[in-house]
Amino acid sequence: MRIVPLSDGDPSFPTLVCLPGAMCSPLVFKEAAQESGLRAIALAWLEDDGSYDLDAIARRILSAISDQPRVVLVGHSLGTPLAVLAALSDLEQESPRVRGLLLANSGANTRGHADAQSLVKRIENDWGVAMWASFLERCFRQLPGQPLLDELRSYPSRLRKEAVSAAIRSQLQTDLQPVLARLEGLPTIVVHGKFDAARTLWHAQELAGAIPGATLRVLDTGHTSCVENPAAFAALMREVGLRCTAGQA
């Protein structure tokens, strides 16, 4: 799994491991990560070969970060259920390494996710520049500037449509709500974009409500909060990191 360095930072904090949404470049986290002052990497999980069942991807994520003794998983969109599944799997290990979660712009399942089914059909039937541009518009209240915009427009060309479709189909079949209580004690912040066109506040409330002790934060953003308000997102990265180190102390 390709690892993308994002920022260096205070080694006393866990490393941020950022998981982007489907068809989304790992670089969406870069500005927020750098502003956070923490060490951060992103994983290009959709570029892999292999099964695109979410459980299989989560196992590959844990394998890719096996050299990291302490991590906070930061998920965006489809990266959120991957972060949760990786954390749940990690809890079963003798020495868990996941110390916190920052879960953005997603939910415990896809009920009420208005365009998830149609998105799979568009990926399978209309894969190409026009479809990618339409998807990008849906992910932002306001598109980012250059050079990130060029990166986001071109990134899907590095992916196989079969992989993207399979991952989203697996997400449609995944309901995390019954198992989220197992994350009790893990510092968790759930982020929702007030103007998110893909997910509703209800999704974020259900997700946060099912994780004991989780905090819900609503930002004035669309679906990609880490890009649209990197300063606020960086503050949440630091907050989770501080909760982890406080728990250690």
PDB file of C-alpha atoms in Angstrom:
ATOM      1  CA  MET A   1       0.000   0.000   0.000  1.00  0.00           C
ATOM      2  CA  ARG A   2       1.513   3.320  -1.042  1.00  0.00           C
ATOM      3  CA  ILE A   3       2.323   5.571   1.913  1.00  0.00           C
ATOM      4  CA  VAL A   4       2.205   9.333   1.278  1.00  0.00           C
ATOM      5  CA  PRO A   5       4.175  11.485   3.764  1.00  0.00           C
ATOM      6  CA  LEU A   6       2.187  14.579   4.750  1.00  0.00           C
ATOM      7  CA  SER A   7       3.958  16.292   7.647  1.00  0.00           C
ATOM      8  CA  ASP A   8       6.555  15.958  10.365  1.00  0.00           C
ATOM      9  CA  GLY A   9       5.698  16.919  13.905  1.00  0.00           C
ATOM     10  CA  ASP A  10       5.858  16.326  17.621  1.00  0.00           C
ATOM     11  CA  PRO A  11       7.029  12.713  18.184  1.00  0.00           C
ATOM     12  CA  SER A  12       5.341  12.608  21.605  1.00  0.00           C
ATOM     13  CA  PHE A  13       1.969  12.408  19.829  1.00  0.00           C
ATOM     14  CA  PRO A  14       0.652   9.392  17.896  1.00  0.00           C
ATOM     15  CA  THR A  15       1.146   9.518  14.128  1.00  0.00           C
ATOM     16  CA  LEU A  16      -1.909  10.572  12.128  1.00  0.00           C
ATOM     17  CA  VAL A  17      -2.760   7.938   9.512  1.00  0.00           C
ATOM     18  CA  CYS A  18      -5.133   9.529   7.008  1.00  0.00           C
ATOM     19  CA  LEU A  19      -7.537   7.501   4.853  1.00  0.00           C
ATOM     20  CA  PRO A  20      -9.141   9.403   1.965  1.00  0.00           C
ATOM     21  CA  GLY A  21     -12.543   8.739   0.470  1.00  0.00           C
ATOM     22  CA  ALA A  22     -13.139   6.792  -2.717  1.00  0.00           C
ATOM     23  CA  MET A  23     -11.557   8.377  -5.825  1.00  0.00           C
ATOM     24  CA  CYS A  24     -10.006  11.022  -3.575  1.00  0.00           C
ATOM     25  CA  SER A  25      -6.291  11.837  -3.561  1.00  0.00           C
ATOM     26  CA  PRO A  26      -4.432  11.268  -0.264  1.00  0.00           C
ATOM     27  CA  LEU A  27      -3.177  14.848  -0.606  1.00  0.00           C
ATOM     28  CA  VAL A  28      -6.554  16.222   0.543  1.00  0.00           C
ATOM     29  CA  PHE A  29      -5.198  15.930   4.084  1.00  0.00           C
ATOM     30  CA  LYS A  30      -1.871  17.666   3.494  1.00  0.00           C
ATOM     31  CA  GLU A  31      -2.655  21.278   4.435  1.00  0.00           C
ATOM     32  CA  ALA A  32      -4.560  20.326   7.590  1.00  0.00           C
ATOM     33  CA  ALA A  33      -1.876  17.838   8.606  1.00  0.00           C
ATOM     34  CA  GLN A  34       0.884  20.405   8.199  1.00  0.00           C
ATOM     35  CA  GLU A  35      -1.086  22.988  10.168  1.00  0.00           C
ATOM     36  CA  SER A  36      -1.718  20.479  12.968  1.00  0.00           C
ATOM     37  CA  GLY A  37       1.964  20.315  13.871  1.00  0.00           C
ATOM     38  CA  LEU A  38       1.712  16.508  14.123  1.00  0.00           C
ATOM     39  CA  ARG A  39       3.378  13.714  12.226  1.00  0.00           C
ATOM     40  CA  ALA A  40       1.068  12.487   9.486  1.00  0.00           C
ATOM     41  CA  ILE A  41       0.957  10.068   6.586  1.00  0.00           C
ATOM     42  CA  ALA A  42      -1.821   9.127   4.176  1.00  0.00           C
ATOM     43  CA  LEU A  43      -2.506   5.730   2.633  1.00  0.00           C
ATOM     44  CA  ALA A  44      -3.446   5.372  -1.046  1.00  0.00           C
ATOM     45  CA  TRP A  45      -5.593   2.345  -0.264  1.00  0.00           C
ATOM     46  CA  LEU A  46      -7.492   2.314  -3.591  1.00  0.00           C
ATOM     47  CA  GLU A  47      -4.313   1.862  -5.620  1.00  0.00           C
ATOM     48  CA  ASP A  48      -3.704  -1.664  -4.290  1.00  0.00           C
ATOM     49  CA  ASP A  49      -4.347  -4.987  -5.959  1.00  0.00           C
ATOM     50  CA  GLY A  50      -6.384  -7.534  -4.062  1.00  0.00           C
ATOM     51  CA  SER A  51      -9.847  -7.818  -2.607  1.00  0.00           C
ATOM     52  CA  TYR A  52     -11.824  -4.591  -2.187  1.00  0.00           C
ATOM     53  CA  ASP A  53     -14.053  -5.927   0.531  1.00  0.00           C
ATOM     54  CA  LEU A  54     -13.781  -3.306   3.300  1.00  0.00           C
ATOM     55  CA  ASP A  55     -12.580  -5.850   5.865  1.00  0.00           C
ATOM     56  CA  ALA A  56      -9.774  -6.912   3.520  1.00  0.00           C
ATOM     57  CA  ILE A  57      -8.753  -3.299   2.918  1.00  0.00           C
ATOM     58  CA  ALA A  58      -8.754  -2.636   6.677  1.00  0.00           C
ATOM     59  CA  ARG A  59      -6.395  -5.566   7.200  1.00  0.00           C
ATOM     60  CA  ARG A  60      -4.050  -4.188   4.533  1.00  0.00           C
ATOM     61  CA  ILE A  61      -4.146  -0.798   6.256  1.00  0.00           C
ATOM     62  CA  LEU A  62      -3.002  -2.326   9.539  1.00  0.00           C
ATOM     63  CA  SER A  63      -0.266  -4.223   7.722  1.00  0.00           C
ATOM     64  CA  ALA A  64       0.931  -1.019   6.018  1.00  0.00           C
ATOM     65  CA  ILE A  65       1.358   0.767   9.365  1.00  0.00           C
ATOM     66  CA  SER A  66       2.806  -2.158  11.314  1.00  0.00           C
ATOM     67  CA  ASP A  67       5.948  -0.110  11.996  1.00  0.00           C
ATOM     68  CA  GLN A  68       3.969   2.650  13.743  1.00  0.00           C
ATOM     69  CA  PRO A  69       3.717   2.063  17.516  1.00  0.00           C
ATOM     70  CA  ARG A  70       0.923   4.606  18.119  1.00  0.00           C
ATOM     71  CA  VAL A  71      -1.522   5.999  15.567  1.00  0.00           C
ATOM     72  CA  VAL A  72      -4.675   8.065  15.228  1.00  0.00           C
ATOM     73  CA  LEU A  73      -6.744   6.964  12.243  1.00  0.00           C
ATOM     74  CA  VAL A  74      -8.266   9.876  10.305  1.00  0.00           C
ATOM     75  CA  GLY A  75     -11.015   8.836   7.907  1.00  0.00           C
ATOM     76  CA  HIS A  76     -12.778  10.900   5.264  1.00  0.00           C
ATOM     77  CA  SER A  77     -15.958   9.619   3.563  1.00  0.00           C
ATOM     78  CA  LEU A  78     -15.322   5.933   2.676  1.00  0.00           C
ATOM     79  CA  GLY A  79     -12.109   6.243   4.674  1.00  0.00           C
ATOM     80  CA  THR A  80     -14.266   6.477   7.817  1.00  0.00           C
ATOM     81  CA  PRO A  81     -15.676   2.911   7.799  1.00  0.00           C
ATOM     82  CA  LEU A  82     -12.169   1.722   6.887  1.00  0.00           C
ATOM     83  CA  ALA A  83     -10.778   3.537   9.932  1.00  0.00           C
ATOM     84  CA  VAL A  84     -13.453   1.982  12.156  1.00  0.00           C
ATOM     85  CA  LEU A  85     -12.880  -1.541  10.817  1.00  0.00           C
ATOM     86  CA  ALA A  86      -9.114  -1.184  11.192  1.00  0.00           C
ATOM     87  CA  ALA A  87      -9.539   0.077  14.769  1.00  0.00           C
ATOM     88  CA  LEU A  88     -11.861  -2.798  15.658  1.00  0.00           C
ATOM     89  CA  SER A  89      -9.414  -5.317  14.226  1.00  0.00           C
ATOM     90  CA  ASP A  90      -6.525  -3.649  16.049  1.00  0.00           C
ATOM     91  CA  LEU A  91      -8.365  -3.909  19.378  1.00  0.00           C
ATOM     92  CA  GLU A  92      -8.154  -7.691  19.068  1.00  0.00           C
ATOM     93  CA  GLN A  93      -4.352  -7.578  19.026  1.00  0.00           C
ATOM     94  CA  GLU A  94      -2.225  -8.155  22.115  1.00  0.00           C
ATOM     95  CA  SER A  95      -0.723  -4.643  21.882  1.00  0.00           C
ATOM     96  CA  PRO A  96      -3.206  -2.308  20.137  1.00  0.00           C
ATOM     97  CA  ARG A  97      -1.645   0.600  18.257  1.00  0.00           C
ATOM     98  CA  VAL A  98      -4.731   2.650  17.350  1.00  0.00           C
ATOM     99  CA  ARG A  99      -5.079   5.303  20.064  1.00  0.00           C
ATOM    100  CA  GLY A 100      -7.788   7.529  18.602  1.00  0.00           C
ATOM    101  CA  LEU A 101     -10.160   8.234  15.701  1.00  0.00           C
ATOM    102  CA  LEU A 102     -11.155  11.303  13.696  1.00  0.00           C
ATOM    103  CA  LEU A 103     -14.089  10.332  11.472  1.00  0.00           C
ATOM    104  CA  ALA A 104     -15.206  12.860   8.866  1.00  0.00           C
ATOM    105  CA  ASN A 105     -18.168  13.192   6.525  1.00  0.00           C
ATOM    106  CA  SER A 106     -19.584   9.685   6.682  1.00  0.00           C
ATOM    107  CA  GLY A 107     -21.804   7.448   8.776  1.00  0.00           C
ATOM    108  CA  ALA A 108     -22.242   4.051  10.367  1.00  0.00           C
ATOM    109  CA  ASN A 109     -23.911   2.749   7.198  1.00  0.00           C
ATOM    110  CA  THR A 110     -25.299   4.031   3.873  1.00  0.00           C
ATOM    111  CA  ARG A 111     -28.990   4.236   4.793  1.00  0.00           C
ATOM    112  CA  GLY A 112     -30.193   7.612   3.536  1.00  0.00           C
ATOM    113  CA  HIS A 113     -27.014   8.110   1.476  1.00  0.00           C
ATOM    114  CA  ALA A 114     -28.900   9.543  -1.474  1.00  0.00           C
ATOM    115  CA  ASP A 115     -26.535   8.850  -4.372  1.00  0.00           C
ATOM    116  CA  ALA A 116     -24.563   5.765  -3.289  1.00  0.00           C
ATOM    117  CA  GLN A 117     -26.384   3.275  -5.515  1.00  0.00           C
ATOM    118  CA  SER A 118     -26.424   5.595  -8.515  1.00  0.00           C
ATOM    119  CA  LEU A 119     -22.743   6.372  -8.009  1.00  0.00           C
ATOM    120  CA  VAL A 120     -21.828   2.707  -8.459  1.00  0.00           C
ATOM    121  CA  LYS A 121     -23.770   2.613 -11.746  1.00  0.00           C
ATOM    122  CA  ARG A 122     -22.053   5.751 -12.972  1.00  0.00           C
ATOM    123  CA  ILE A 123     -18.628   4.336 -12.120  1.00  0.00           C
ATOM    124  CA  GLU A 124     -19.381   1.115 -13.997  1.00  0.00           C
ATOM    125  CA  ASN A 125     -21.057   2.698 -17.030  1.00  0.00           C
ATOM    126  CA  ASP A 126     -19.665   6.231 -17.387  1.00  0.00           C
ATOM    127  CA  TRP A 127     -16.081   5.985 -16.087  1.00  0.00           C
ATOM    128  CA  GLY A 128     -14.062   8.861 -17.494  1.00  0.00           C
ATOM    129  CA  VAL A 129     -13.239  12.552 -17.251  1.00  0.00           C
ATOM    130  CA  ALA A 130     -16.857  13.803 -17.294  1.00  0.00           C
ATOM    131  CA  MET A 131     -17.923  11.406 -14.533  1.00  0.00           C
ATOM    132  CA  TRP A 132     -14.868  12.286 -12.430  1.00  0.00           C
ATOM    133  CA  ALA A 133     -15.622  16.012 -12.756  1.00  0.00           C
ATOM    134  CA  SER A 134     -19.235  15.494 -11.678  1.00  0.00           C
ATOM    135  CA  PHE A 135     -18.111  13.458  -8.667  1.00  0.00           C
ATOM    136  CA  LEU A 136     -15.619  16.147  -7.685  1.00  0.00           C
ATOM    137  CA  GLU A 137     -18.282  18.870  -7.790  1.00  0.00           C
ATOM    138  CA  ARG A 138     -20.456  16.824  -5.435  1.00  0.00           C
ATOM    139  CA  CYS A 139     -17.596  16.483  -2.937  1.00  0.00           C
ATOM    140  CA  PHE A 140     -17.079  20.217  -2.372  1.00  0.00           C
ATOM    141  CA  ARG A 141     -19.146  23.207  -1.434  1.00  0.00           C
ATOM    142  CA  GLN A 142     -16.364  25.249  -3.048  1.00  0.00           C
ATOM    143  CA  LEU A 143     -13.641  23.673  -5.170  1.00  0.00           C
ATOM    144  CA  PRO A 144     -10.059  24.101  -3.910  1.00  0.00           C
ATOM    145  CA  GLY A 145      -7.413  26.117  -5.688  1.00  0.00           C
ATOM    146  CA  GLN A 146      -4.372  24.928  -7.603  1.00  0.00           C
ATOM    147  CA  PRO A 147      -2.368  22.716  -7.513  1.00  0.00           C
ATOM    148  CA  LEU A 148      -4.688  20.521  -5.420  1.00  0.00           C
ATOM    149  CA  LEU A 149      -7.535  20.943  -7.905  1.00  0.00           C
ATOM    150  CA  ASP A 150      -5.465  19.468 -10.728  1.00  0.00           C
ATOM    151  CA  GLU A 151      -4.440  16.614  -8.443  1.00  0.00           C
ATOM    152  CA  LEU A 152      -8.072  15.845  -7.592  1.00  0.00           C
ATOM    153  CA  ARG A 153      -9.192  16.021 -11.220  1.00  0.00           C
ATOM    154  CA  SER A 154      -6.506  13.622 -12.414  1.00  0.00           C
ATOM    155  CA  TYR A 155      -6.338  11.203  -9.473  1.00  0.00           C
ATOM    156  CA  PRO A 156      -9.132   8.829 -10.646  1.00  0.00           C
ATOM    157  CA  SER A 157      -7.099   8.098 -13.793  1.00  0.00           C
ATOM    158  CA  ARG A 158      -4.664   6.192 -11.541  1.00  0.00           C
ATOM    159  CA  LEU A 159      -7.421   3.877 -10.319  1.00  0.00           C
ATOM    160  CA  ARG A 160      -9.252   0.907 -11.785  1.00  0.00           C
ATOM    161  CA  LYS A 161     -12.992   1.414 -11.982  1.00  0.00           C
ATOM    162  CA  GLU A 162     -13.505  -2.210 -10.880  1.00  0.00           C
ATOM    163  CA  ALA A 163     -11.671  -1.500  -7.637  1.00  0.00           C
ATOM    164  CA  VAL A 164     -13.640   1.683  -6.937  1.00  0.00           C
ATOM    165  CA  SER A 165     -16.951   0.001  -7.714  1.00  0.00           C
ATOM    166  CA  ALA A 166     -16.149  -3.041  -5.550  1.00  0.00           C
ATOM    167  CA  ALA A 167     -15.171  -0.893  -2.553  1.00  0.00           C
ATOM    168  CA  ILE A 168     -18.366   1.155  -2.714  1.00  0.00           C
ATOM    169  CA  ARG A 169     -20.479  -1.984  -3.176  1.00  0.00           C
ATOM    170  CA  SER A 170     -18.873  -3.401  -0.038  1.00  0.00           C
ATOM    171  CA  GLN A 171     -19.668  -0.166   1.800  1.00  0.00           C
ATOM    172  CA  LEU A 172     -23.324  -0.486   0.770  1.00  0.00           C
ATOM    173  CA  GLN A 173     -23.396  -3.904   2.447  1.00  0.00           C
ATOM    174  CA  THR A 174     -21.649  -2.742   5.638  1.00  0.00           C
ATOM    175  CA  ASP A 175     -23.502  -1.598   8.751  1.00  0.00           C
ATOM    176  CA  LEU A 176     -21.156  -0.695  11.604  1.00  0.00           C
ATOM    177  CA  GLN A 177     -23.837   0.520  13.990  1.00  0.00           C
ATOM    178  CA  PRO A 178     -24.134  -2.772  15.944  1.00  0.00           C
ATOM    179  CA  VAL A 179     -20.381  -2.971  16.665  1.00  0.00           C
ATOM    180  CA  LEU A 180     -19.458   0.653  17.360  1.00  0.00           C
ATOM    181  CA  ALA A 181     -19.914   0.302  21.123  1.00  0.00           C
ATOM    182  CA  ARG A 182     -16.740  -1.808  21.120  1.00  0.00           C
ATOM    183  CA  LEU A 183     -14.785   1.413  20.508  1.00  0.00           C
ATOM    184  CA  GLU A 184     -15.593   2.644  24.022  1.00  0.00           C
ATOM    185  CA  GLY A 185     -12.551   4.265  25.596  1.00  0.00           C
ATOM    186  CA  LEU A 186     -10.967   5.191  22.258  1.00  0.00           C
ATOM    187  CA  PRO A 187     -10.860   9.011  21.912  1.00  0.00           C
ATOM    188  CA  THR A 188     -13.111   9.765  18.937  1.00  0.00           C
ATOM    189  CA  ILE A 189     -14.291  12.907  17.165  1.00  0.00           C
ATOM    190  CA  VAL A 190     -16.935  12.736  14.434  1.00  0.00           C
ATOM    191  CA  VAL A 191     -16.929  15.613  11.923  1.00  0.00           C
ATOM    192  CA  HIS A 192     -19.839  16.684   9.732  1.00  0.00           C
ATOM    193  CA  GLY A 193     -19.943  19.359   7.048  1.00  0.00           C
ATOM    194  CA  LYS A 194     -23.006  21.588   7.433  1.00  0.00           C
ATOM    195  CA  PHE A 195     -23.301  21.838   3.634  1.00  0.00           C
ATOM    196  CA  ASP A 196     -22.379  18.221   2.876  1.00  0.00           C
ATOM    197  CA  ALA A 197     -24.284  17.148  -0.253  1.00  0.00           C
ATOM    198  CA  ALA A 198     -23.517  13.445   0.234  1.00  0.00           C
ATOM    199  CA  ARG A 199     -24.155  12.917   3.953  1.00  0.00           C
ATOM    200  CA  THR A 200     -26.664  14.402   6.377  1.00  0.00           C
ATOM    201  CA  LEU A 201     -26.296  15.540   9.966  1.00  0.00           C
ATOM    202  CA  TRP A 202     -28.350  12.494  10.921  1.00  0.00           C
ATOM    203  CA  HIS A 203     -25.568  10.217   9.630  1.00  0.00           C
ATOM    204  CA  ALA A 204     -23.010  11.990  11.822  1.00  0.00           C
ATOM    205  CA  GLN A 205     -25.302  11.978  14.860  1.00  0.00           C
ATOM    206  CA  GLU A 206     -25.984   8.248  14.518  1.00  0.00           C
ATOM    207  CA  LEU A 207     -22.259   7.511  14.167  1.00  0.00           C
ATOM    208  CA  ALA A 208     -21.233   9.665  17.137  1.00  0.00           C
ATOM    209  CA  GLY A 209     -24.117   8.447  19.258  1.00  0.00           C
ATOM    210  CA  ALA A 210     -23.143   4.803  18.817  1.00  0.00           C
ATOM    211  CA  ILE A 211     -19.521   5.304  19.964  1.00  0.00           C
ATOM    212  CA  PRO A 212     -19.433   5.820  23.747  1.00  0.00           C
ATOM    213  CA  GLY A 213     -17.695   9.088  24.583  1.00  0.00           C
ATOM    214  CA  ALA A 214     -17.468  10.310  20.981  1.00  0.00           C
ATOM    215  CA  THR A 215     -17.746  14.043  20.266  1.00  0.00           C
ATOM    216  CA  LEU A 216     -19.608  15.477  17.264  1.00  0.00           C
ATOM    217  CA  ARG A 217     -18.285  18.638  15.607  1.00  0.00           C
ATOM    218  CA  VAL A 218     -20.103  20.423  12.756  1.00  0.00           C
ATOM    219  CA  LEU A 219     -18.093  22.641  10.411  1.00  0.00           C
ATOM    220  CA  ASP A 220     -19.258  25.138   7.771  1.00  0.00           C
ATOM    221  CA  THR A 221     -18.027  22.921   4.943  1.00  0.00           C
ATOM    222  CA  GLY A 222     -19.207  20.561   2.271  1.00  0.00           C
ATOM    223  CA  HIS A 223     -18.260  16.889   2.010  1.00  0.00           C
ATOM    224  CA  THR A 224     -14.475  17.362   2.195  1.00  0.00           C
ATOM    225  CA  SER A 225     -13.994  19.203   5.482  1.00  0.00           C
ATOM    226  CA  CYS A 226     -10.227  18.662   5.659  1.00  0.00           C
ATOM    227  CA  VAL A 227      -9.756  20.763   2.501  1.00  0.00           C
ATOM    228  CA  GLU A 228     -12.545  23.300   2.923  1.00  0.00           C
ATOM    229  CA  ASN A 229     -11.556  24.312   6.451  1.00  0.00           C
ATOM    230  CA  PRO A 230      -8.025  22.985   7.057  1.00  0.00           C
ATOM    231  CA  ALA A 231      -7.477  25.178  10.125  1.00  0.00           C
ATOM    232  CA  ALA A 232     -10.533  23.807  11.918  1.00  0.00           C
ATOM    233  CA  PHE A 233      -9.700  20.275  10.824  1.00  0.00           C
ATOM    234  CA  ALA A 234      -6.113  20.680  12.054  1.00  0.00           C
ATOM    235  CA  ALA A 235      -7.456  21.782  15.453  1.00  0.00           C
ATOM    236  CA  LEU A 236      -9.514  18.584  15.633  1.00  0.00           C
ATOM    237  CA  MET A 237      -6.442  16.527  14.703  1.00  0.00           C
ATOM    238  CA  ARG A 238      -4.597  18.140  17.616  1.00  0.00           C
ATOM    239  CA  GLU A 239      -7.562  17.636  19.946  1.00  0.00           C
ATOM    240  CA  VAL A 240      -7.680  13.897  19.294  1.00  0.00           C
ATOM    241  CA  GLY A 241      -3.903  13.737  19.702  1.00  0.00           C
ATOM    242  CA  LEU A 242      -4.098  15.541  23.023  1.00  0.00           C
ATOM    243  CA  ARG A 243      -6.840  13.221  24.263  1.00  0.00           C
ATOM    244  CA  CYS A 244      -4.658  10.250  23.383  1.00  0.00           C
ATOM    245  CA  THR A 245      -1.608  11.569  25.206  1.00  0.00           C
ATOM    246  CA  ALA A 246      -3.738  12.580  28.209  1.00  0.00           C
ATOM    247  CA  GLY A 247      -5.137   9.056  28.349  1.00  0.00           C
ATOM    248  CA  GLN A 248      -1.610   7.668  28.252  1.00  0.00           C
ATOM    249  CA  ALA A 249      -0.535   9.895  31.123  1.00  0.00           C
TER     250      ALA A 249
END
